[in-house]
């Protein structure tokens, strides 16, 4: 069963062909980073326009890379939300029209379920059940995953998402958007122990997060040391990154221990962070946990993960209707 996946929730236009929910035949992503970088963040109206320009070429490329034509597509899966409504509508409307033209079933997919499925598309999928940390620019949550469509939310951020905090600290340091990669590179040149920023564990026995206080602490430090910012920036980045990683690793391992899971996974854009990957692999091994992280190209937004989710829904006959609409927040 070959599913065409479409993803346009934020600032990447993506299309992919996935067979039987687990074998990627092609995956194409058109990024808008260069466009939004000058504004320090995603401009929703610009994102929607660029999706309109890219959706047909990206889908055509995905078919060409897979060596298939549209007649080979058995179903279509498309991101329904959460995300930017204008951006979502481009992919959602395109998928609706294409499904009708091809007379194939289609399914609107939750973007977060897509990220959780990304770990199944790598070479080392986890055993069920497992505890999963989803950390991205818009979300930081922990789930217990007990099946392809069975996710139990255990905890989530009460304010900023981890990726959002990276972006905001990057902007404070004058490094621009997106912040995750640039903070990670800069932190590699700094000393994470030189500047101690607070760790917001909230209740250490619960699985919720908060990063607004850490963001404020970094801002205050920068304000008081602005004259020496160039010399201190690497240490600030390293100290900030370590504070985020400490909390993420602690909470994910706590989730595994409290739910009896021997496998853990981290997904989403923040899963590409080298320090987080290093710490999870090391501390997971100490705790006797099997750690699973998607390949880098599956950490960010992509359509292969959307196609993988859609496969499971369509296989069970759970289709979307032409009257369905997108949603900006979850739950709809």
Tab-separated table of C-alpha atoms in Angstrom:
chain	number	residue	atom	x	y	z
A	1	UNK	CA	0.000	0.000	0.000
A	2	UNK	CA	1.695	3.193	-1.215
A	3	UNK	CA	0.771	6.406	0.565
A	4	UNK	CA	1.587	9.891	-0.669
A	5	UNK	CA	2.305	12.141	2.322
A	6	UNK	CA	1.943	15.942	2.254
A	7	UNK	CA	3.249	18.282	4.993
A	8	UNK	CA	2.818	22.087	5.112
A	9	UNK	CA	2.262	22.872	8.802
A	10	UNK	CA	4.907	25.601	9.148
A	11	UNK	CA	7.813	26.577	6.900
A	12	UNK	CA	8.690	23.351	5.090
A	13	UNK	CA	6.822	22.100	2.035
A	14	UNK	CA	7.248	18.323	1.980
A	15	UNK	CA	6.032	15.317	0.025
A	16	UNK	CA	6.936	11.648	0.376
A	17	UNK	CA	5.979	8.190	-0.839
A	18	UNK	CA	5.936	5.473	1.823
A	19	UNK	CA	5.123	1.781	1.290
A	20	UNK	CA	3.216	-0.189	3.934
A	21	UNK	CA	3.757	2.464	6.584
A	22	UNK	CA	7.457	1.779	7.054
A	23	UNK	CA	9.499	1.844	3.835
A	24	UNK	CA	10.387	5.296	2.511
A	25	UNK	CA	10.403	5.343	-1.291
A	26	UNK	CA	11.127	9.066	-1.491
A	27	UNK	CA	11.092	12.129	0.751
A	28	UNK	CA	11.460	15.700	-0.509
A	29	UNK	CA	11.535	18.812	1.682
A	30	UNK	CA	11.642	22.407	0.442
A	31	UNK	CA	12.813	24.667	3.263
A	32	UNK	CA	11.952	28.347	3.683
A	33	UNK	CA	14.713	29.113	6.203
A	34	UNK	CA	16.479	31.616	3.945
A	35	UNK	CA	13.236	33.560	3.504
A	36	UNK	CA	12.282	33.782	7.179
A	37	UNK	CA	15.823	34.197	8.551
A	38	UNK	CA	15.863	37.934	7.813
A	39	UNK	CA	12.725	38.415	9.944
A	40	UNK	CA	13.966	36.429	12.947
A	41	UNK	CA	11.098	33.925	12.741
A	42	UNK	CA	8.391	32.488	10.519
A	43	UNK	CA	6.107	35.039	8.832
A	44	UNK	CA	2.803	33.149	8.340
A	45	UNK	CA	1.682	35.003	5.198
A	46	UNK	CA	5.022	34.468	3.485
A	47	UNK	CA	5.006	30.796	4.498
A	48	UNK	CA	1.586	30.278	2.890
A	49	UNK	CA	2.666	31.938	-0.362
A	50	UNK	CA	5.809	29.824	-0.588
A	51	UNK	CA	3.818	26.650	0.044
A	52	UNK	CA	1.569	27.570	-2.886
A	53	UNK	CA	4.631	27.935	-5.101
A	54	UNK	CA	6.308	24.727	-3.943
A	55	UNK	CA	3.532	22.173	-3.399
A	56	UNK	CA	3.264	20.925	-7.001
A	57	UNK	CA	7.039	20.843	-7.752
A	58	UNK	CA	7.788	19.079	-4.444
A	59	UNK	CA	5.109	16.430	-5.060
A	60	UNK	CA	6.373	15.930	-8.614
A	61	UNK	CA	9.924	15.472	-7.321
A	62	UNK	CA	8.789	12.929	-4.735
A	63	UNK	CA	7.086	10.861	-7.454
A	64	UNK	CA	10.133	11.105	-9.717
A	65	UNK	CA	12.534	10.088	-6.936
A	66	UNK	CA	10.362	7.057	-6.182
A	67	UNK	CA	10.120	6.170	-9.868
A	68	UNK	CA	6.327	6.222	-9.687
A	69	UNK	CA	3.424	8.064	-11.270
A	70	UNK	CA	0.197	9.182	-9.623
A	71	UNK	CA	-1.616	6.008	-10.679
A	72	UNK	CA	0.596	4.049	-8.246
A	73	UNK	CA	-0.716	6.024	-5.241
A	74	UNK	CA	-3.167	4.001	-3.120
A	75	UNK	CA	-3.991	6.780	-0.650
A	76	UNK	CA	-3.030	10.257	0.496
A	77	UNK	CA	-2.152	11.490	3.987
A	78	UNK	CA	-1.814	15.178	4.792
A	79	UNK	CA	-1.101	17.223	7.897
A	80	UNK	CA	-4.346	18.605	9.312
A	81	UNK	CA	-2.876	20.352	12.376
A	82	UNK	CA	-1.623	21.723	14.629
A	83	UNK	CA	0.236	24.460	12.797
A	84	UNK	CA	-0.207	27.740	10.946
A	85	UNK	CA	-3.718	27.727	9.506
A	86	UNK	CA	-2.790	29.425	6.238
A	87	UNK	CA	0.121	27.061	5.677
A	88	UNK	CA	-1.930	23.983	6.600
A	89	UNK	CA	-4.705	24.960	4.186
A	90	UNK	CA	-2.333	24.838	1.218
A	91	UNK	CA	-1.380	21.190	1.733
A	92	UNK	CA	-4.807	20.154	3.000
A	93	UNK	CA	-6.659	21.639	0.045
A	94	UNK	CA	-4.118	20.212	-2.401
A	95	UNK	CA	-4.483	16.724	-0.884
A	96	UNK	CA	-8.281	16.922	-0.975
A	97	UNK	CA	-8.313	17.879	-4.625
A	98	UNK	CA	-5.737	15.291	-5.612
A	99	UNK	CA	-7.560	12.524	-3.742
A	100	UNK	CA	-10.782	13.381	-5.516
A	101	UNK	CA	-9.067	13.545	-8.908
A	102	UNK	CA	-7.373	10.170	-8.375
A	103	UNK	CA	-10.422	8.665	-6.628
A	104	UNK	CA	-8.293	7.365	-3.750
A	105	UNK	CA	-8.933	7.531	0.021
A	106	UNK	CA	-7.280	10.259	2.034
A	107	UNK	CA	-6.688	11.086	5.674
A	108	UNK	CA	-5.903	14.269	7.589
A	109	UNK	CA	-3.166	13.513	10.120
A	110	UNK	CA	-2.149	15.042	13.426
A	111	UNK	CA	1.330	16.520	13.024
A	112	UNK	CA	2.366	15.333	16.499
A	113	UNK	CA	1.413	11.731	15.700
A	114	UNK	CA	3.633	12.102	12.654
A	115	UNK	CA	6.650	13.018	14.758
A	116	UNK	CA	5.994	10.076	17.077
A	117	UNK	CA	5.881	7.773	14.048
A	118	UNK	CA	9.200	9.074	12.704
A	119	UNK	CA	11.091	6.805	15.087
A	120	UNK	CA	9.574	3.763	13.329
A	121	UNK	CA	11.057	4.845	9.992
A	122	UNK	CA	14.676	4.533	11.114
A	123	UNK	CA	16.855	1.414	11.241
A	124	UNK	CA	16.322	0.853	14.969
A	125	UNK	CA	12.610	1.131	15.833
A	126	UNK	CA	11.647	0.801	19.516
A	127	UNK	CA	9.722	-2.056	21.049
A	128	UNK	CA	6.227	-1.316	22.340
A	129	UNK	CA	5.415	0.207	24.711
A	130	UNK	CA	7.956	3.017	24.934
A	131	UNK	CA	8.259	6.489	26.435
A	132	UNK	CA	8.713	9.244	23.873
A	133	UNK	CA	9.828	12.846	24.210
A	134	UNK	CA	8.490	15.086	21.436
A	135	UNK	CA	10.523	18.297	21.453
A	136	UNK	CA	10.161	20.867	18.685
A	137	UNK	CA	9.687	24.570	18.069
A	138	UNK	CA	6.034	24.410	19.001
A	139	UNK	CA	5.706	21.442	21.339
A	140	UNK	CA	7.458	19.726	24.224
A	141	UNK	CA	5.550	16.692	25.488
A	142	UNK	CA	6.098	13.180	26.818
A	143	UNK	CA	3.962	10.246	25.708
A	144	UNK	CA	3.588	6.571	26.444
A	145	UNK	CA	3.277	4.890	23.050
A	146	UNK	CA	1.635	1.475	23.175
A	147	UNK	CA	0.631	1.045	19.522
A	148	UNK	CA	0.757	2.668	16.079
A	149	UNK	CA	-2.242	4.832	16.975
A	150	UNK	CA	-2.143	4.623	20.767
A	151	UNK	CA	-0.515	7.583	22.489
A	152	UNK	CA	-1.015	8.601	26.100
A	153	UNK	CA	0.040	12.140	26.995
A	154	UNK	CA	2.029	12.074	30.250
A	155	UNK	CA	3.286	15.642	30.468
A	156	UNK	CA	3.798	18.805	28.454
A	157	UNK	CA	5.234	22.302	28.634
A	158	UNK	CA	3.256	24.890	30.549
A	159	UNK	CA	4.713	27.764	28.523
A	160	UNK	CA	7.507	27.854	25.935
A	161	UNK	CA	8.466	24.757	23.981
A	162	UNK	CA	12.120	23.718	24.068
A	163	UNK	CA	12.690	24.615	20.420
A	164	UNK	CA	10.976	27.956	20.946
A	165	UNK	CA	13.373	28.688	23.815
A	166	UNK	CA	16.332	27.910	21.536
A	167	UNK	CA	14.967	30.333	18.925
A	168	UNK	CA	14.397	33.109	21.463
A	169	UNK	CA	17.828	32.785	23.073
A	170	UNK	CA	19.397	32.782	19.615
A	171	UNK	CA	17.600	36.042	18.883
A	172	UNK	CA	18.818	37.514	22.211
A	173	UNK	CA	22.372	36.704	21.176
A	174	UNK	CA	21.854	38.279	17.768
A	175	UNK	CA	22.239	34.956	15.979
A	176	UNK	CA	18.909	34.930	14.136
A	177	UNK	CA	16.469	32.189	13.139
A	178	UNK	CA	16.331	29.196	13.371
A	179	UNK	CA	18.060	28.980	16.726
A	180	UNK	CA	18.505	25.260	17.341
A	181	UNK	CA	21.375	24.562	14.968
A	182	UNK	CA	23.220	27.845	15.570
A	183	UNK	CA	22.983	27.540	19.374
A	184	UNK	CA	24.185	23.941	19.135
A	185	UNK	CA	27.244	24.936	17.094
A	186	UNK	CA	28.080	27.892	19.328
A	187	UNK	CA	27.615	25.824	22.497
A	188	UNK	CA	30.204	23.374	21.190
A	189	UNK	CA	32.815	26.107	21.616
A	190	UNK	CA	31.706	27.082	25.118
A	191	UNK	CA	31.987	25.765	28.660
A	192	UNK	CA	28.598	24.513	29.925
A	193	UNK	CA	29.744	24.793	33.546
A	194	UNK	CA	30.919	28.421	33.462
A	195	UNK	CA	27.440	29.996	33.611
A	196	UNK	CA	24.842	28.142	35.692
A	197	UNK	CA	21.308	28.811	34.534
A	198	UNK	CA	18.278	27.487	36.478
A	199	UNK	CA	16.761	24.057	35.806
A	200	UNK	CA	12.966	24.274	35.845
A	201	UNK	CA	12.003	20.786	36.948
A	202	UNK	CA	8.732	22.091	38.484
A	203	UNK	CA	7.666	19.028	40.474
A	204	UNK	CA	10.454	16.465	40.093
A	205	UNK	CA	7.895	13.667	40.334
A	206	UNK	CA	5.769	15.012	37.470
A	207	UNK	CA	6.428	15.167	33.751
A	208	UNK	CA	5.503	18.757	32.859
A	209	UNK	CA	8.017	21.317	31.577
A	210	UNK	CA	8.594	25.060	31.798
A	211	UNK	CA	11.241	26.999	29.900
A	212	UNK	CA	10.053	30.593	30.297
A	213	UNK	CA	12.037	31.103	33.508
A	214	UNK	CA	15.222	29.831	31.885
A	215	UNK	CA	14.641	32.154	28.929
A	216	UNK	CA	14.212	35.084	31.330
A	217	UNK	CA	17.375	34.149	33.233
A	218	UNK	CA	19.387	34.136	30.004
A	219	UNK	CA	17.902	37.487	29.016
A	220	UNK	CA	18.815	39.016	32.385
A	221	UNK	CA	22.366	37.668	32.159
A	222	UNK	CA	22.773	39.143	28.676
A	223	UNK	CA	21.429	42.513	29.842
A	224	UNK	CA	23.958	42.655	32.692
A	225	UNK	CA	26.904	41.492	30.580
A	226	UNK	CA	26.078	43.166	27.274
A	227	UNK	CA	29.452	44.893	27.033
A	228	UNK	CA	31.206	41.542	27.058
A	229	UNK	CA	28.674	39.582	25.017
A	230	UNK	CA	30.996	38.627	22.177
A	231	UNK	CA	33.443	36.917	24.564
A	232	UNK	CA	30.709	35.252	26.622
A	233	UNK	CA	28.279	34.172	23.897
A	234	UNK	CA	29.651	30.633	23.519
A	235	UNK	CA	29.510	30.039	27.282
A	236	UNK	CA	25.982	31.481	27.439
A	237	UNK	CA	24.871	29.158	24.642
A	238	UNK	CA	26.533	26.157	26.301
A	239	UNK	CA	25.066	26.940	29.719
A	240	UNK	CA	21.584	27.466	28.273
A	241	UNK	CA	21.727	24.291	26.180
A	242	UNK	CA	22.891	22.234	29.156
A	243	UNK	CA	20.016	23.543	31.277
A	244	UNK	CA	17.477	22.478	28.640
A	245	UNK	CA	19.100	19.088	28.059
A	246	UNK	CA	19.317	18.334	31.783
A	247	UNK	CA	15.558	18.727	32.179
A	248	UNK	CA	14.608	16.892	28.986
A	249	UNK	CA	16.803	13.889	29.791
A	250	UNK	CA	15.671	13.736	33.420
A	251	UNK	CA	11.970	13.847	32.554
A	252	UNK	CA	12.168	11.270	29.763
A	253	UNK	CA	14.044	8.772	31.936
A	254	UNK	CA	11.565	9.436	34.753
A	255	UNK	CA	8.719	8.696	32.340
A	256	UNK	CA	10.282	5.368	31.399
A	257	UNK	CA	10.813	4.407	35.021
A	258	UNK	CA	7.306	5.364	36.154
A	259	UNK	CA	5.574	3.608	33.237
A	260	UNK	CA	7.758	0.499	33.203
A	261	UNK	CA	9.075	1.083	29.664
A	262	UNK	CA	12.490	-0.279	28.754
A	263	UNK	CA	12.660	1.724	25.504
A	264	UNK	CA	12.780	5.507	25.155
A	265	UNK	CA	12.713	7.756	22.103
A	266	UNK	CA	13.158	11.434	21.312
A	267	UNK	CA	11.533	12.921	18.202
A	268	UNK	CA	10.938	16.360	16.704
A	269	UNK	CA	13.308	19.100	15.621
A	270	UNK	CA	15.127	19.300	18.952
A	271	UNK	CA	16.023	15.599	18.561
A	272	UNK	CA	18.643	16.797	16.068
A	273	UNK	CA	20.543	18.517	18.884
A	274	UNK	CA	23.878	16.759	19.262
A	275	UNK	CA	24.218	17.322	23.005
A	276	UNK	CA	20.734	15.917	23.680
A	277	UNK	CA	21.445	12.824	21.582
A	278	UNK	CA	24.803	12.297	23.324
A	279	UNK	CA	23.369	12.646	26.825
A	280	UNK	CA	20.374	10.401	26.178
A	281	UNK	CA	22.504	7.626	24.711
A	282	UNK	CA	24.932	7.800	27.632
A	283	UNK	CA	22.440	8.115	30.476
A	284	UNK	CA	19.982	5.718	28.905
A	285	UNK	CA	22.710	3.079	28.817
A	286	UNK	CA	23.495	3.700	32.490
A	287	UNK	CA	19.814	3.105	33.321
A	288	UNK	CA	19.613	0.006	31.118
A	289	UNK	CA	17.255	1.678	28.638
A	290	UNK	CA	17.232	1.182	24.879
A	291	UNK	CA	17.449	4.630	23.246
A	292	UNK	CA	15.932	5.375	19.842
A	293	UNK	CA	16.433	8.578	17.844
A	294	UNK	CA	15.342	9.096	14.211
A	295	UNK	CA	17.907	9.972	11.545
A	296	UNK	CA	18.538	13.700	11.277
A	297	UNK	CA	16.439	14.064	8.123
A	298	UNK	CA	13.415	12.670	9.976
A	299	UNK	CA	13.737	14.896	13.053
A	300	UNK	CA	12.467	18.033	11.361
A	301	UNK	CA	9.128	18.373	9.605
A	302	UNK	CA	8.796	15.878	6.768
A	303	UNK	CA	6.045	14.113	4.844
A	304	UNK	CA	7.303	10.540	5.311
A	305	UNK	CA	6.136	10.562	8.928
A	306	UNK	CA	2.720	11.866	7.809
A	307	UNK	CA	2.411	9.106	5.218
A	308	UNK	CA	3.355	6.508	7.849
A	309	UNK	CA	0.536	7.622	10.144
A	310	UNK	CA	-1.927	7.847	7.275
A	311	UNK	CA	-1.188	4.261	6.291
A	312	UNK	CA	-2.420	2.931	9.633
A	313	UNK	CA	-5.638	4.964	9.494
A	314	UNK	CA	-6.416	4.150	5.865
A	315	UNK	CA	-5.639	0.469	6.368
A	316	UNK	CA	-8.415	0.427	8.983
A	317	UNK	CA	-10.802	2.320	6.701
A	318	UNK	CA	-10.608	5.551	8.739
A	319	UNK	CA	-10.873	8.198	6.044
A	320	UNK	CA	-11.357	11.942	6.155
A	321	UNK	CA	-14.326	13.732	4.599
A	322	UNK	CA	-14.262	16.554	2.076
A	323	UNK	CA	-15.981	18.750	4.687
A	324	UNK	CA	-13.079	18.351	7.160
A	325	UNK	CA	-10.984	21.413	7.977
A	326	UNK	CA	-7.556	22.164	9.463
A	327	UNK	CA	-6.914	23.202	13.066
A	328	UNK	CA	-4.211	25.404	14.555
A	329	UNK	CA	-4.075	23.789	17.992
A	330	UNK	CA	-4.507	20.290	19.376
A	331	UNK	CA	-7.012	18.998	20.234
A	332	UNK	CA	-9.176	20.385	17.454
